[in-house]
XYZ file of N, CA and C in Angstrom:
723
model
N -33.345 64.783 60.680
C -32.329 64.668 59.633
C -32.558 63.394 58.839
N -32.667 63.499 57.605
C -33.122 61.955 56.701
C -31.169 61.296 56.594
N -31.755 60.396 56.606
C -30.652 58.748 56.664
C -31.047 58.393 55.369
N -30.163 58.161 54.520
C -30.317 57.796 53.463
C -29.135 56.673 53.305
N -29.562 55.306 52.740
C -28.758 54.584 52.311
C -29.087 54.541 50.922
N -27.988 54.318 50.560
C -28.009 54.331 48.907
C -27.392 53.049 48.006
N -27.696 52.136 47.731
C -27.186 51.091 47.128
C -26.644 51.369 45.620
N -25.330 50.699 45.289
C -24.958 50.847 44.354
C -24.274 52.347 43.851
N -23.779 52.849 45.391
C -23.987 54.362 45.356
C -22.347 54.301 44.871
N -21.452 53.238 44.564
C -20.154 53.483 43.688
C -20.135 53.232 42.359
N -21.260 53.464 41.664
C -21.582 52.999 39.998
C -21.557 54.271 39.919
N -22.296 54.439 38.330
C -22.263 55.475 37.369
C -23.207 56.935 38.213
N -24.665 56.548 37.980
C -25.691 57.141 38.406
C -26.051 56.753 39.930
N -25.356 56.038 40.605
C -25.324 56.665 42.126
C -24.418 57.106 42.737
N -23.291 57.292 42.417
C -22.124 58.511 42.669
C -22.145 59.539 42.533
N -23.156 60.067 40.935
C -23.505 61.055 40.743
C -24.865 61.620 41.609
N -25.796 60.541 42.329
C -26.828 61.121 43.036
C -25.994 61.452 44.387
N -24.922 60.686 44.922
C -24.263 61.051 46.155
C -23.759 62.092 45.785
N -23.013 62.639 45.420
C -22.462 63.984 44.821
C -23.441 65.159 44.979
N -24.541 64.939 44.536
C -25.304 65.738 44.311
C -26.289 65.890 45.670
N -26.735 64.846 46.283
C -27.159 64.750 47.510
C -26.293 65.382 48.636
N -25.290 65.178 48.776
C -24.160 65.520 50.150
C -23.987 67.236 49.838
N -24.179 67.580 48.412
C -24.044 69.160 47.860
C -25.264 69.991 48.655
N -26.204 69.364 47.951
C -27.493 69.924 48.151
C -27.815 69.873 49.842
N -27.910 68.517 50.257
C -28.034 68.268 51.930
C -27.201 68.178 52.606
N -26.223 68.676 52.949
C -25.268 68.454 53.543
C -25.175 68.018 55.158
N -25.891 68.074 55.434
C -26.845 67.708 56.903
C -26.912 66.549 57.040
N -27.675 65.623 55.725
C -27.861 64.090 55.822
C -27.117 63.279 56.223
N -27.621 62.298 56.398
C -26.525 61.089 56.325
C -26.557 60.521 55.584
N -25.615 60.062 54.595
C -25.637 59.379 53.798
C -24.773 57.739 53.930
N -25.281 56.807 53.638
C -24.151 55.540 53.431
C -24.911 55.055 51.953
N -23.924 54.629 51.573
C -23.441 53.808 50.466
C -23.320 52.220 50.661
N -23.874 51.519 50.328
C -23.584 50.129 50.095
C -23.364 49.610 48.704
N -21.812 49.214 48.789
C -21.581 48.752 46.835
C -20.907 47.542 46.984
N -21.394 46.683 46.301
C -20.062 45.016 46.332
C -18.911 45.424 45.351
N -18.994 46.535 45.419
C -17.183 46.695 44.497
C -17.290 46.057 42.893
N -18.393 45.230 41.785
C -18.643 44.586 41.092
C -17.428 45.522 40.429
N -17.523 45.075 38.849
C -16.642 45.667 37.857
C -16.875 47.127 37.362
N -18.416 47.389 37.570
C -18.631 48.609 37.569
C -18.760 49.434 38.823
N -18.331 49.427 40.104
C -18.290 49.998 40.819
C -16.757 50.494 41.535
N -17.032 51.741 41.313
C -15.245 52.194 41.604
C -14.982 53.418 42.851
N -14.300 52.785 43.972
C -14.563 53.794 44.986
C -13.854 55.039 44.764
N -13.176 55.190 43.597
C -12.609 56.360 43.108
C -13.628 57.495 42.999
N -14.745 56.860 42.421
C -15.954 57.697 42.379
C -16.527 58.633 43.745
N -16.142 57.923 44.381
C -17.083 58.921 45.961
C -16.008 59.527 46.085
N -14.361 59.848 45.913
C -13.390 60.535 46.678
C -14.318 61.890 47.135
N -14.594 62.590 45.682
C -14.961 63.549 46.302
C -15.780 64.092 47.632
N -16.365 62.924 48.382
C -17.411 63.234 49.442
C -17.140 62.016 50.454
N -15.413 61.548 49.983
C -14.888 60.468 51.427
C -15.191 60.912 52.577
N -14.524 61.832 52.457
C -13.928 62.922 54.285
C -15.083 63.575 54.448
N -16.457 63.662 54.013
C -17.578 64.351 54.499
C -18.174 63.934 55.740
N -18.107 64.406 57.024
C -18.334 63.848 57.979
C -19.727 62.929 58.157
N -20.755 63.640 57.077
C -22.006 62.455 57.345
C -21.869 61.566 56.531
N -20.655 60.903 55.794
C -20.622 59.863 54.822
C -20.050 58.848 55.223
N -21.118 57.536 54.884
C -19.978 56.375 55.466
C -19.734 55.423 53.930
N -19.247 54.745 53.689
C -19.072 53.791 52.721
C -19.212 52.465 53.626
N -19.877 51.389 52.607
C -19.454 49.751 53.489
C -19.886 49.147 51.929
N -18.226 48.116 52.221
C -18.605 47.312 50.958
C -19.419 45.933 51.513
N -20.642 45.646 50.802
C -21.405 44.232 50.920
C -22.417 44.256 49.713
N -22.907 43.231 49.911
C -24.120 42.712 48.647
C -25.312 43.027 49.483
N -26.338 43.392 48.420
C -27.521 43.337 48.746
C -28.323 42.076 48.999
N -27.687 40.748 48.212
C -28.474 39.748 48.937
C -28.179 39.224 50.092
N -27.415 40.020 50.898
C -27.069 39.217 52.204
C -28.636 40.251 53.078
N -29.319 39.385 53.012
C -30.094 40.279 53.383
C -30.112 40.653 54.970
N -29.736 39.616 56.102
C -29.404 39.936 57.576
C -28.584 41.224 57.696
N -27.224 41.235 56.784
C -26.635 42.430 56.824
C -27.293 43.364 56.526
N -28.360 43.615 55.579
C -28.553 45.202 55.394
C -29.515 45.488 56.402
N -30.467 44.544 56.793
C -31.272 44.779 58.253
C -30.465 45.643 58.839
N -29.294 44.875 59.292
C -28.110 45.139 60.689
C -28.343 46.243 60.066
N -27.348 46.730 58.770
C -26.836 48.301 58.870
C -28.038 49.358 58.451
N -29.563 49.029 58.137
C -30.530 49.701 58.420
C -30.968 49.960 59.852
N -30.389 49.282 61.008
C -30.837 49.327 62.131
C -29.787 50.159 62.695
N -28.506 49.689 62.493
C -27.447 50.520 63.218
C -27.823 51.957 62.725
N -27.535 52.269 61.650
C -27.677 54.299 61.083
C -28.959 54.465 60.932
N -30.201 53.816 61.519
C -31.446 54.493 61.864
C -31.881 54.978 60.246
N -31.720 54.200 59.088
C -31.745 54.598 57.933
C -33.275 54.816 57.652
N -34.238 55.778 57.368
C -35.362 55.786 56.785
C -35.448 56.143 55.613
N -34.288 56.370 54.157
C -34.732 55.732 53.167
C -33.829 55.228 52.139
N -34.313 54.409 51.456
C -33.341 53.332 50.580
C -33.420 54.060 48.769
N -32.299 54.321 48.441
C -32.333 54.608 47.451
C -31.568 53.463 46.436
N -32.348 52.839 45.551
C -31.813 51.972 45.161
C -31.587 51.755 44.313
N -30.166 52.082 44.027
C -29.493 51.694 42.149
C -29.119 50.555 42.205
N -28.668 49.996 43.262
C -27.757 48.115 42.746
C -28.402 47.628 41.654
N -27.884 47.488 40.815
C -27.968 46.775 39.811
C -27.179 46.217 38.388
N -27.082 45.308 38.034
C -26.316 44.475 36.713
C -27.346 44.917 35.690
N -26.637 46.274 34.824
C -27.401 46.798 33.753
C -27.402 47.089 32.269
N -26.000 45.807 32.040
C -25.794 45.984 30.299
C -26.339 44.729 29.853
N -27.144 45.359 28.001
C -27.883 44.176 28.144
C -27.035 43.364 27.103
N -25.803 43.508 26.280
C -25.218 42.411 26.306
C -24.593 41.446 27.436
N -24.313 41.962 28.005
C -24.401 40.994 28.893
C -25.205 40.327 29.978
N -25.945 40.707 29.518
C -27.461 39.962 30.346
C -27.933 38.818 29.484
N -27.306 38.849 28.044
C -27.355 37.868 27.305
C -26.992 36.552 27.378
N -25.500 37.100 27.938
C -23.955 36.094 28.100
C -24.537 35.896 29.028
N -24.714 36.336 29.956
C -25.088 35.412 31.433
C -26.392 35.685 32.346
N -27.428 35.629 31.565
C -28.512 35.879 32.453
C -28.673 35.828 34.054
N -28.103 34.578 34.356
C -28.457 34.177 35.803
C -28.220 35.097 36.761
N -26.663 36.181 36.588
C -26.405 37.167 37.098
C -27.390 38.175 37.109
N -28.036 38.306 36.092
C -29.161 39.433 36.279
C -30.352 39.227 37.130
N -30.443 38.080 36.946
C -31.556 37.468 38.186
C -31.747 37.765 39.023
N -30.168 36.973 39.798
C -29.614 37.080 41.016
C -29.709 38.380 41.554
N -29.042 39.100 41.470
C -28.734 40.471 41.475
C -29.768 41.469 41.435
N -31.060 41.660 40.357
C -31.744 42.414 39.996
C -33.468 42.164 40.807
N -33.588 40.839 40.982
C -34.564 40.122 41.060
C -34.267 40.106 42.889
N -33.697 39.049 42.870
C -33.663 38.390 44.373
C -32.797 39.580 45.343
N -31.672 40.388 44.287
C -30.892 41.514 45.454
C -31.878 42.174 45.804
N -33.164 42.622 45.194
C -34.560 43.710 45.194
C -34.916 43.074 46.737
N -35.605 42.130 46.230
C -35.732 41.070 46.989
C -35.552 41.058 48.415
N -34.706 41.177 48.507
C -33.588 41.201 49.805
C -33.784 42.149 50.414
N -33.167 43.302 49.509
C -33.528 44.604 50.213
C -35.187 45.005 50.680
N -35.809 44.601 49.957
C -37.589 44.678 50.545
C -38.113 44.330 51.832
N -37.177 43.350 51.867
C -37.368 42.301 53.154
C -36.544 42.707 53.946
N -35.425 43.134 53.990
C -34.501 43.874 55.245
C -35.829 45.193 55.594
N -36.012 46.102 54.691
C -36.706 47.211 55.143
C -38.035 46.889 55.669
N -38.627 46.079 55.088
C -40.098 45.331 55.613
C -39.805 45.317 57.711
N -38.981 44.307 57.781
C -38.412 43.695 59.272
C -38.169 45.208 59.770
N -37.437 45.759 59.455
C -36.961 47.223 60.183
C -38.168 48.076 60.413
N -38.538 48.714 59.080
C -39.469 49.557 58.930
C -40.653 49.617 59.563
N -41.228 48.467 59.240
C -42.654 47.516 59.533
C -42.822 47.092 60.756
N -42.543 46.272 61.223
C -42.289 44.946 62.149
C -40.664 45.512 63.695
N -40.607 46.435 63.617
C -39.483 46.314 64.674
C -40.437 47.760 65.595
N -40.006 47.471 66.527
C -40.563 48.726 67.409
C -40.196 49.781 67.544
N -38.654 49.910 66.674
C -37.342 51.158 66.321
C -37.741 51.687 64.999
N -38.768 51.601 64.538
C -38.962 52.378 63.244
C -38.973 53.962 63.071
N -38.325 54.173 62.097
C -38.281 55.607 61.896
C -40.065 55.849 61.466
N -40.156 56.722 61.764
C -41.551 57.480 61.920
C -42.277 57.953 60.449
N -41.199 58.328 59.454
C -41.609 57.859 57.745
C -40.802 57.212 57.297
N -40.930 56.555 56.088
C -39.412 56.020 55.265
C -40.288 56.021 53.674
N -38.954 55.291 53.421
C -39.197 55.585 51.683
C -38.186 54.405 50.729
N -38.830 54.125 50.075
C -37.928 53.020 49.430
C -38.189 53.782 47.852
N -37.003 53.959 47.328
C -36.803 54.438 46.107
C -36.392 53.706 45.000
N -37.116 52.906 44.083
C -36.494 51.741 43.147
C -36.185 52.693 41.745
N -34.724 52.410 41.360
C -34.548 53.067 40.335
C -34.595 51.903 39.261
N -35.170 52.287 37.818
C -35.597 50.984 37.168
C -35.456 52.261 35.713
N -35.379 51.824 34.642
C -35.614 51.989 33.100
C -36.613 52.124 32.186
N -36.381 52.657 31.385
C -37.729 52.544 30.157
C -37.654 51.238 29.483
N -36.585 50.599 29.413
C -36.328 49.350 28.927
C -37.491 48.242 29.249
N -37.767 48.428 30.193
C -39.202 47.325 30.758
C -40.125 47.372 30.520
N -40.272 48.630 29.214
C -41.693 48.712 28.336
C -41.305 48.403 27.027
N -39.865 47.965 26.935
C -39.523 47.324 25.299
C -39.745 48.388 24.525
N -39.989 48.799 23.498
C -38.784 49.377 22.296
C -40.499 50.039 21.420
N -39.979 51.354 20.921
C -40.850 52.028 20.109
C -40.131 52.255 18.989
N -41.225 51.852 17.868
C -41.218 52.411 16.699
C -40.572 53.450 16.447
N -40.883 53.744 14.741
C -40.241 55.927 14.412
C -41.663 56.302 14.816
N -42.941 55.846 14.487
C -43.894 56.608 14.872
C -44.547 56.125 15.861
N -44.080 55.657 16.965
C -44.965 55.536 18.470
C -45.097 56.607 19.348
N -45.870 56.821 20.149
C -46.063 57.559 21.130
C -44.586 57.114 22.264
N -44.202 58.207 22.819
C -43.514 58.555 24.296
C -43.883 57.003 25.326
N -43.404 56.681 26.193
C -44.105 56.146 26.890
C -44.252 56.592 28.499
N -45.348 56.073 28.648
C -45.966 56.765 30.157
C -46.140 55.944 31.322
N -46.388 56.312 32.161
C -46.388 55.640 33.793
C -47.537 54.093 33.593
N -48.516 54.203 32.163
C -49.500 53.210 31.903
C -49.504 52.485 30.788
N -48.071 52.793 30.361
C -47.315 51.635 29.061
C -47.255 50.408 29.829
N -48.058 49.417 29.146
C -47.547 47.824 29.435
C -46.376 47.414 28.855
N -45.733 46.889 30.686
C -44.508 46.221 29.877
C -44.068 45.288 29.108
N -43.039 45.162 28.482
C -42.765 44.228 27.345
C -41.324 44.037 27.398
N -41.047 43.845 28.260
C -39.088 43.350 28.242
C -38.771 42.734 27.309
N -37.548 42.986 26.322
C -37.109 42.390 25.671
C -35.625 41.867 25.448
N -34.908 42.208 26.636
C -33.854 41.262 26.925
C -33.624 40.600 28.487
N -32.943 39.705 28.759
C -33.096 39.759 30.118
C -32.509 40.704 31.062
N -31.911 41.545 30.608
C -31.991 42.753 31.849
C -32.975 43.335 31.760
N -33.826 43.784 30.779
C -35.135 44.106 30.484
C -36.159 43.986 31.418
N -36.495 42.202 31.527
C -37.100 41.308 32.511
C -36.707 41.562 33.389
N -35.491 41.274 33.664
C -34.866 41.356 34.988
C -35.175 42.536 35.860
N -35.394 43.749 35.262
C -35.652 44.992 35.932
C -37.423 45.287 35.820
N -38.113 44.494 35.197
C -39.409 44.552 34.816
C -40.003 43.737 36.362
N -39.578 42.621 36.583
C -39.664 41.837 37.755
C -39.590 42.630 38.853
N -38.169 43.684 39.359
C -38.002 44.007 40.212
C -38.832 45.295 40.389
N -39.672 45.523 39.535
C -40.544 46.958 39.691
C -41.765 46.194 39.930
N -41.954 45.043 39.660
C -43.577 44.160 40.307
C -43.097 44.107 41.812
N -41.650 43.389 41.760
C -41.981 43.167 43.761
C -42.291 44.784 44.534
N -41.681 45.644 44.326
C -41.320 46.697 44.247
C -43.034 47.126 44.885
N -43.716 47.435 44.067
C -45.340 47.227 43.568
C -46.161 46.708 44.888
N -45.572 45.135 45.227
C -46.037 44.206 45.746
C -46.075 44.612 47.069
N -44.514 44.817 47.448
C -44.302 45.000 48.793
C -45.065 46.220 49.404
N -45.218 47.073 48.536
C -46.246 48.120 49.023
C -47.858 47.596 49.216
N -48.139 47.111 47.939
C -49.533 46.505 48.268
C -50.119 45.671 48.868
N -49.211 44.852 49.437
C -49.196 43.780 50.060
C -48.776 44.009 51.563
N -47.569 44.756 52.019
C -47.232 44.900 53.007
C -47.242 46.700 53.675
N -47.782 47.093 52.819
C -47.359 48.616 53.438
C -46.489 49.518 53.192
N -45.242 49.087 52.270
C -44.254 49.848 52.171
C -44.479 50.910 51.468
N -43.779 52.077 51.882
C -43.482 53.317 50.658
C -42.539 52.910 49.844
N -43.465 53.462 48.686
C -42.616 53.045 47.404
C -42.531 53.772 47.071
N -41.510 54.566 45.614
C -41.429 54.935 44.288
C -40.890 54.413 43.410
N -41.055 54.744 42.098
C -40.372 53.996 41.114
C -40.039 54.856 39.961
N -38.908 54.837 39.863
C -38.946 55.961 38.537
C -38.047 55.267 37.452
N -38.853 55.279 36.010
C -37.766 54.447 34.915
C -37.545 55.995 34.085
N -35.789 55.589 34.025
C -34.941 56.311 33.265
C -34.643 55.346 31.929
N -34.282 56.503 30.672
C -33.979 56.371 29.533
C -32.347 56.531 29.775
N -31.542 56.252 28.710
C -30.381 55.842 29.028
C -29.248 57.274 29.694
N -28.666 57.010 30.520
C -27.971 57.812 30.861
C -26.872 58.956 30.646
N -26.295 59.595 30.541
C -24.577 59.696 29.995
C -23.936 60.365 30.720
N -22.965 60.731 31.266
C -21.905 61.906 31.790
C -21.051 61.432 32.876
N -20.396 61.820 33.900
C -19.148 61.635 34.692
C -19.124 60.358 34.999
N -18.262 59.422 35.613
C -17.935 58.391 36.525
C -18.798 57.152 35.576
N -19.259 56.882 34.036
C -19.818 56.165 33.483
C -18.806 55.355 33.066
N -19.387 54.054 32.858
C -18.275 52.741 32.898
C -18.167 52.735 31.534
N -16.811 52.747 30.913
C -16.689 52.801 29.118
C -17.109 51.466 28.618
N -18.069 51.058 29.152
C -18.546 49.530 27.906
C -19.569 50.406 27.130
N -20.758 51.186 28.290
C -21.554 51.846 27.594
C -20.910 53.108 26.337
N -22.454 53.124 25.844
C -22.114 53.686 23.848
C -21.230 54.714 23.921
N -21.342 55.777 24.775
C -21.043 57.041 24.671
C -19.626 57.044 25.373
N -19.419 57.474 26.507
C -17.597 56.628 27.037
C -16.898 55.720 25.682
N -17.650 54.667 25.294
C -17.280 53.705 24.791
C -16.659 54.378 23.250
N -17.605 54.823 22.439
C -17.206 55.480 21.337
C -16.064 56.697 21.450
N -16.308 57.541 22.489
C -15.483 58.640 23.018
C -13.928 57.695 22.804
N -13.707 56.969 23.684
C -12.354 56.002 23.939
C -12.075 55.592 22.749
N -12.930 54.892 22.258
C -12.048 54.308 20.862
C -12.122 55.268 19.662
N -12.459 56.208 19.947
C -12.565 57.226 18.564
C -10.953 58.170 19.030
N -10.947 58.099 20.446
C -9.218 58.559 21.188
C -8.197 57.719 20.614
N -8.424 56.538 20.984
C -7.306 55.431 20.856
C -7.424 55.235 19.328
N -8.271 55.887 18.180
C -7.507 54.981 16.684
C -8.177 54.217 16.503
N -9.784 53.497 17.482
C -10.222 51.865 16.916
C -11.177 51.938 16.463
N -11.983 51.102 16.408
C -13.002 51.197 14.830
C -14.029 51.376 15.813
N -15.150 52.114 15.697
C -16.537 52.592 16.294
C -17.528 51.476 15.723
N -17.861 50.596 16.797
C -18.394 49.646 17.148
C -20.568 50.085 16.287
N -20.547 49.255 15.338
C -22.263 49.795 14.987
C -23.179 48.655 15.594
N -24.366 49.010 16.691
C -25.583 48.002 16.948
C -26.132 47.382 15.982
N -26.205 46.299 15.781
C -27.360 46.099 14.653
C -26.754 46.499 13.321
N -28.134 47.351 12.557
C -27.397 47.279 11.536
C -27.601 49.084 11.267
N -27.806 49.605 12.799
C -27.133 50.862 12.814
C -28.194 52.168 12.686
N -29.613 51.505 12.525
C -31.064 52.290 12.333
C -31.445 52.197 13.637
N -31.030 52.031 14.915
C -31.440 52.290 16.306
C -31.442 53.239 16.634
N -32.536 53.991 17.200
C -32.668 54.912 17.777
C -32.444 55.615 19.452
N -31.808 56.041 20.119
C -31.898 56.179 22.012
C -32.519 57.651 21.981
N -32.834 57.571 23.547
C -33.154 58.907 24.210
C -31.893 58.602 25.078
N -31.424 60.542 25.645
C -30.710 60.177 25.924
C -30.608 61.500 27.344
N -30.408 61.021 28.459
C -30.538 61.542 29.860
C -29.110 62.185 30.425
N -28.853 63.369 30.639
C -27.540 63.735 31.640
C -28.042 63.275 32.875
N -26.842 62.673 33.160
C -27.058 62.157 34.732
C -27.425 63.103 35.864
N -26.754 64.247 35.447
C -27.103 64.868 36.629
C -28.574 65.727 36.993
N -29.305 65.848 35.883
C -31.098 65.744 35.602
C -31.525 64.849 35.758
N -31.300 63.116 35.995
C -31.646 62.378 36.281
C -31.666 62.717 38.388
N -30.540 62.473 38.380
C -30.059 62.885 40.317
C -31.252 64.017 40.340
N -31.321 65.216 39.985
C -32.414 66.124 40.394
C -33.831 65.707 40.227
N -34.176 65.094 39.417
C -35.676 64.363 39.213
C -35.850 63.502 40.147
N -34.648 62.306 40.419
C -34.752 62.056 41.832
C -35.045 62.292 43.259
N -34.264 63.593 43.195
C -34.548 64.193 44.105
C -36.269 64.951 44.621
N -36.469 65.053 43.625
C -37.814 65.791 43.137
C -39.072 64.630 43.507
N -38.600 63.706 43.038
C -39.175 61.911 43.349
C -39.931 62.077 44.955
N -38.091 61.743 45.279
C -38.188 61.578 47.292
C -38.766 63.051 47.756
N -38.784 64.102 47.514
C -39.079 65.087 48.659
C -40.853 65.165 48.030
């Protein structure tokens, strides 16, 4: 039976992969690890509280002794990993948070699974570390550029950008360096259930409800791609098996 921990699994796009995971596998185990941040709302999992293979635990990913512990206690062999600080105005306002969080929480978690996985004599027999990361870390195309592909050099151009550009090198590293299973898959921007209204789409939806003026980027010639979450969760899925 796969153990799946899932970080960040009370945000947007990992509520919707728990949802969709506990549907599909119902067998698994699933836990959730979320620090409750501003975008994480345990309203989001109701639907799959009372599922007997579901646990919730609120903590941070940089405590890194703790996630050892609770990779060791539920015999977890694989990490699916959304934690992350992912708007890039505000990666502006306060970089250091993205750092912290994106960089060193990676970080953390590499090194809890390294000790477990690697190095303990209780290792599950496969595992899998799943880094979920963006197109954002190849920076920004033209009207006439090509798509970009698994061999686009990156080019971050804000610091969440970086910030998530970094955490797909350790990501990289820890495999090449230490052995780990990796994947990595960068998504284009998201949209649909349990999404936090700062982002465009919630965001415009709400204030086009409430009467308020629809907020323009720039000077309004930006272009997105744009992902249902729940084709994202299945490509995932498609990822790990």
């Amino acid at each position: 039976m796969p153990r799946l921990l899932v970080t960040g699994g009370a945000g947007f796009i990992g509520s919707n992969f728990v949802h969709y995971w506990m549907d599909r596998y119902p067998g698994d185990r699933v836990v959730v690890l979320d620090a409750l941040t501003y975008a994480g709302n345990l309203a989001n999992l109701e639907p799959v509280a009372k599922h007997e293979q579901f646990r919730f635990v609120e903590g941070n990913i940089l405590r890194q002794d703790a996630v050892a512990s609770l990779l060791r206690e539920e015999r977890i062999d694989t990490i699916v990993h959304f934690a992350a600080e992912t708007h890039v105005d505000r990666s502006i306002v306060s970089p250091k948070l993205f750092l912290e969080t994106n960089v060193l929480g990676t970080q953390s978690l590499l090194q809890a699974a390294r000790s477990i996985w690697l190095d303990s004599d209780d290792a599950p027999a496969n595992h899998r570390f799943h880094h979920i990361s963006t197109d954002e870390v190849y920076g920004s195309l033209g009207p006439d550029d090509p798509g970009f592909n698994e061999l686009t050099p990156y080019a971050p151009k804000s610091p969440y950008a970086a910030s998530k550009a970094a955490s797909d090198h350790l990501v990289r590293a820890w495999h090449n360096t230490y052995g780990l299973n990796v994947t990595i898959s960068n998504s284009s921007n998201n949209y649909g259930p349990y999404q936090y209204p700062e982002k465009l789409i919630p965001l415009m939806i709400v204030n086009a409800l409430e009467g308020r003026p629809l907020p323009i980027y720039g000077d309004g010639s930006n272009i997105r791609d744009w992902l249902y979450v729940a084709d994202h969760v299945k490509a995932i899925d498609l990822v790990i098996n």
